[in-house]
mmCIF file of C-alpha atoms in Angstrom:
data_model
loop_
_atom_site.group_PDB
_atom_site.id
_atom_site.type_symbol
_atom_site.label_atom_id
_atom_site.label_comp_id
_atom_site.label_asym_id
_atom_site.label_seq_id
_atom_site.Cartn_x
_atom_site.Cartn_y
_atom_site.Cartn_z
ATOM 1 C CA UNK A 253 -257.523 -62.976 -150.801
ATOM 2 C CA UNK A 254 -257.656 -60.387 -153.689
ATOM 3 C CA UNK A 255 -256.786 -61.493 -156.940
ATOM 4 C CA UNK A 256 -253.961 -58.774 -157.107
ATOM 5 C CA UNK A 257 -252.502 -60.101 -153.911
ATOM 6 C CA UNK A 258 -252.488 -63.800 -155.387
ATOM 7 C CA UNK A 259 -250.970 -62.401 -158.018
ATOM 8 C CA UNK A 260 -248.487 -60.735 -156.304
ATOM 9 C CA UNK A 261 -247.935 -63.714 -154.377
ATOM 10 C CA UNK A 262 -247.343 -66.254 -157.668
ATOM 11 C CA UNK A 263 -245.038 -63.684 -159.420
ATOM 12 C CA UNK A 264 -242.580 -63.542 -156.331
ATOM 13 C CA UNK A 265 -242.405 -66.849 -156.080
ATOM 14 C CA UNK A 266 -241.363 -67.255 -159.312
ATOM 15 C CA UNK A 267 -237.990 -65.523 -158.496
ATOM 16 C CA UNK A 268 -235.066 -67.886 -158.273
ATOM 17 C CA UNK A 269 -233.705 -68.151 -154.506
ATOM 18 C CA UNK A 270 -236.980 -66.606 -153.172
ATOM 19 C CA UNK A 271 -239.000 -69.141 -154.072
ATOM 20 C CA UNK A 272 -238.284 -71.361 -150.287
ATOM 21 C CA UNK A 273 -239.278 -68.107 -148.185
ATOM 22 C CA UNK A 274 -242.889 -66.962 -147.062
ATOM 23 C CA UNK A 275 -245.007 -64.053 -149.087
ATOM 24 C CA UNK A 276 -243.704 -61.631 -146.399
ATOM 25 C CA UNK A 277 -240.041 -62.554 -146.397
ATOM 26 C CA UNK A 278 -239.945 -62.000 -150.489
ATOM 27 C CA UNK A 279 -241.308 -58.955 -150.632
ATOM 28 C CA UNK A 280 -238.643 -57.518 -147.931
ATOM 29 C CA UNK A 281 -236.068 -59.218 -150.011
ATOM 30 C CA UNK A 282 -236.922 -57.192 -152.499
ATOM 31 C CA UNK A 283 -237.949 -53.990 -150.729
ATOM 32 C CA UNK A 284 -241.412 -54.215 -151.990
ATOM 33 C CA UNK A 285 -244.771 -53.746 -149.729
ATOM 34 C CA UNK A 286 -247.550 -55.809 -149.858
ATOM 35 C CA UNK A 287 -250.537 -54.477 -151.414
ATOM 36 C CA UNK A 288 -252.442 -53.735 -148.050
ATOM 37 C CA UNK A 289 -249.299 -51.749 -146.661
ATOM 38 C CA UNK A 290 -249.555 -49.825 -150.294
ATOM 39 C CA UNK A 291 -253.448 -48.858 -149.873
ATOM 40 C CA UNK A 292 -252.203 -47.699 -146.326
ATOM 41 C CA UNK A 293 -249.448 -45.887 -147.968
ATOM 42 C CA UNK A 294 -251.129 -43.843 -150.217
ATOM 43 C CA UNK A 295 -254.276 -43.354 -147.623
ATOM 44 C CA UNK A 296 -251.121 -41.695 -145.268
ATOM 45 C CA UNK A 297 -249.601 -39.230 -148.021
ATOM 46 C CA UNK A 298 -253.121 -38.353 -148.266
ATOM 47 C CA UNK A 299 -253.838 -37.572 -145.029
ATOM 48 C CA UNK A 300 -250.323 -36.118 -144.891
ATOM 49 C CA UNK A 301 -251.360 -33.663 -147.901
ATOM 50 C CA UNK A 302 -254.990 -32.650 -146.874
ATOM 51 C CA UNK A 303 -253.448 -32.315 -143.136
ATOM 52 C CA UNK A 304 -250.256 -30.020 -144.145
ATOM 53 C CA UNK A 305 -249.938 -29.265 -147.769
ATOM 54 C CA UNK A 306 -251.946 -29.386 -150.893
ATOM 55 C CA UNK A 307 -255.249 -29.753 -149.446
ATOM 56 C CA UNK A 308 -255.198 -28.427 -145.982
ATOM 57 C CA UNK A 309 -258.495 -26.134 -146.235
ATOM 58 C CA UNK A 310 -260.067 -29.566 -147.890
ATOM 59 C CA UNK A 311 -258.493 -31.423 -144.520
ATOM 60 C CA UNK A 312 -259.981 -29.379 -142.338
ATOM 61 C CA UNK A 313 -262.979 -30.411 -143.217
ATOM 62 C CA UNK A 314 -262.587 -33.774 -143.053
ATOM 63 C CA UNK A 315 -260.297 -34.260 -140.000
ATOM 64 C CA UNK A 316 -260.551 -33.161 -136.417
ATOM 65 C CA UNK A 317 -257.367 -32.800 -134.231
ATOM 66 C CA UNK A 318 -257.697 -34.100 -131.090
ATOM 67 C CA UNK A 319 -257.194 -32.058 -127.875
ATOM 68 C CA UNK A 320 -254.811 -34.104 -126.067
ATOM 69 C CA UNK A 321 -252.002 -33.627 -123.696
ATOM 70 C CA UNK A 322 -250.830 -37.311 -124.286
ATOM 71 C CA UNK A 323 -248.295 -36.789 -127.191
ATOM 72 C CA UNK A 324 -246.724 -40.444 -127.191
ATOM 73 C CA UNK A 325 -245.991 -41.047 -130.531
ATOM 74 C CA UNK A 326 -246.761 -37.961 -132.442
ATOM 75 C CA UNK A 327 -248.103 -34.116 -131.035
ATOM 76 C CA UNK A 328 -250.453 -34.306 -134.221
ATOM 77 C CA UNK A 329 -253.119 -36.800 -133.163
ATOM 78 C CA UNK A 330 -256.479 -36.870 -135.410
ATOM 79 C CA UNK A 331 -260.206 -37.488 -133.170
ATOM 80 C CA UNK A 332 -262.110 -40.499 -135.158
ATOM 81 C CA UNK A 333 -265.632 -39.380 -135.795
ATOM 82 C CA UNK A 334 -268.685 -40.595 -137.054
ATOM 83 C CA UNK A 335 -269.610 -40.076 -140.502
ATOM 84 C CA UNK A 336 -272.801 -40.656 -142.705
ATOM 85 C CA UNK A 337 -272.472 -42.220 -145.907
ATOM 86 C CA UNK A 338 -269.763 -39.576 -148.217
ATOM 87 C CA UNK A 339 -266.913 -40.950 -149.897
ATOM 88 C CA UNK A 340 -264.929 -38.169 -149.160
ATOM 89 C CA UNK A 341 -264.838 -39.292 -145.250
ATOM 90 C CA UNK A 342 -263.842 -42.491 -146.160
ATOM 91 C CA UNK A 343 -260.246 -41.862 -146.031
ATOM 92 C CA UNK A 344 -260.332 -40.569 -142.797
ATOM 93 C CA UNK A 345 -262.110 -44.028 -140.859
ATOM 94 C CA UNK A 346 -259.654 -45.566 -142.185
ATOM 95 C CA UNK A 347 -256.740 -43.508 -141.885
ATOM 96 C CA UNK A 348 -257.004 -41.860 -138.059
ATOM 97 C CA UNK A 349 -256.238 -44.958 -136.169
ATOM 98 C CA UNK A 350 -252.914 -45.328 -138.041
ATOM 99 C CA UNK A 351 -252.155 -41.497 -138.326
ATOM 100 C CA UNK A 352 -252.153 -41.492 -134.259
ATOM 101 C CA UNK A 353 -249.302 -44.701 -134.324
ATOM 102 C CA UNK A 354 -247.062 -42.682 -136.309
ATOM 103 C CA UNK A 355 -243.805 -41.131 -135.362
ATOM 104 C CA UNK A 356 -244.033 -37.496 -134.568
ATOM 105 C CA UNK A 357 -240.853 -37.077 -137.452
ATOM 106 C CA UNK A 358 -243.227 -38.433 -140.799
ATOM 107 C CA UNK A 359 -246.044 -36.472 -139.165
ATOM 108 C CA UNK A 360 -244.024 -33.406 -138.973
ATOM 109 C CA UNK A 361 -241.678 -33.631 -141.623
ATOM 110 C CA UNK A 362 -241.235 -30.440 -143.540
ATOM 111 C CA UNK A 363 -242.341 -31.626 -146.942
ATOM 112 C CA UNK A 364 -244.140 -34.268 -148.510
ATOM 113 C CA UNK A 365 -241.073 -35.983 -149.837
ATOM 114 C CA UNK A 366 -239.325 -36.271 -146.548
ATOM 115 C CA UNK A 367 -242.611 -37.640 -144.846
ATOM 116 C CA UNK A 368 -242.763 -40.089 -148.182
ATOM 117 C CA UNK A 369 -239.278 -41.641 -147.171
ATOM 118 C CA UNK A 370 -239.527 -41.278 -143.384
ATOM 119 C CA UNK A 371 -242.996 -43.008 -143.614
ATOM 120 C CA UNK A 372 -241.999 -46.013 -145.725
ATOM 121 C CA UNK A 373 -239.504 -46.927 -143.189
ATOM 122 C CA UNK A 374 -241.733 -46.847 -140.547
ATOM 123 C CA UNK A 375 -243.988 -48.565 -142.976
ATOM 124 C CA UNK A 376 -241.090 -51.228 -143.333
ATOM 125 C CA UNK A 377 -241.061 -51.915 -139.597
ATOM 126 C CA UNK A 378 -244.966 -53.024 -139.568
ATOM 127 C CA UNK A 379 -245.423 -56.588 -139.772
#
């Protein structure tokens, strides 16, 4: 365990009436993620940007859509691929698999606010 997550962990439990529930249960008490759902956050608004907004010539780069007929979840699915060693690609190892899960409304949301919201409660949903 990280020391950020311990910390995370001692600070919530220093809350008065939280302190008899589990790591989990406190931070949906108090509508907070843990830190691994945050990295996952941000990697998604990333993807979400370089995919759609901001960055798209950058994200075309780095992602590949996949040429599927098989739209269960989402119509926008991403093809993982091998990479050599570039930081750049890192974001998208990790990010594909969990891009593919998501709901086709935060992958097509018309801005990067609405996909920010619609993605956190899908986030919320994740155990």
């Amino acid at each position: 365990m990280e020391l950020l997550e311990q910390v995370q962990r001692r600070d919530t439990k220093m809350i008065r009436g939280l302190e008899h529930l589990s790591c989990e249960d406190r931070l949906r008490e108090l509508g907070l993620f843990s830190l691994e759902k945050r990295r996952l956050r941000g990697d998604l608004i990333a993807a979400f940007q370089y995919l759609k907004e901001a960055y798209k010539k950058a994200g075309e780069e780095l992602f590949t859509r996949a040429c599927s007929d098989k739209t269960r979840g989402n119509g926008f699915k991403l093809k993982e691929g091998r990479f050599r060693l570039d930081i750049r690609k890192f974001i998208t190892m990790r990010v594909v698999r969990h891009w593919n899960r998501l709901l086709g409304e935060v992958v097509d949301a018309p801005s990067l606010e609405v996909s920010k919201a619609r993605l956190d409660g899908a986030l919320s949903n994740l155990v």
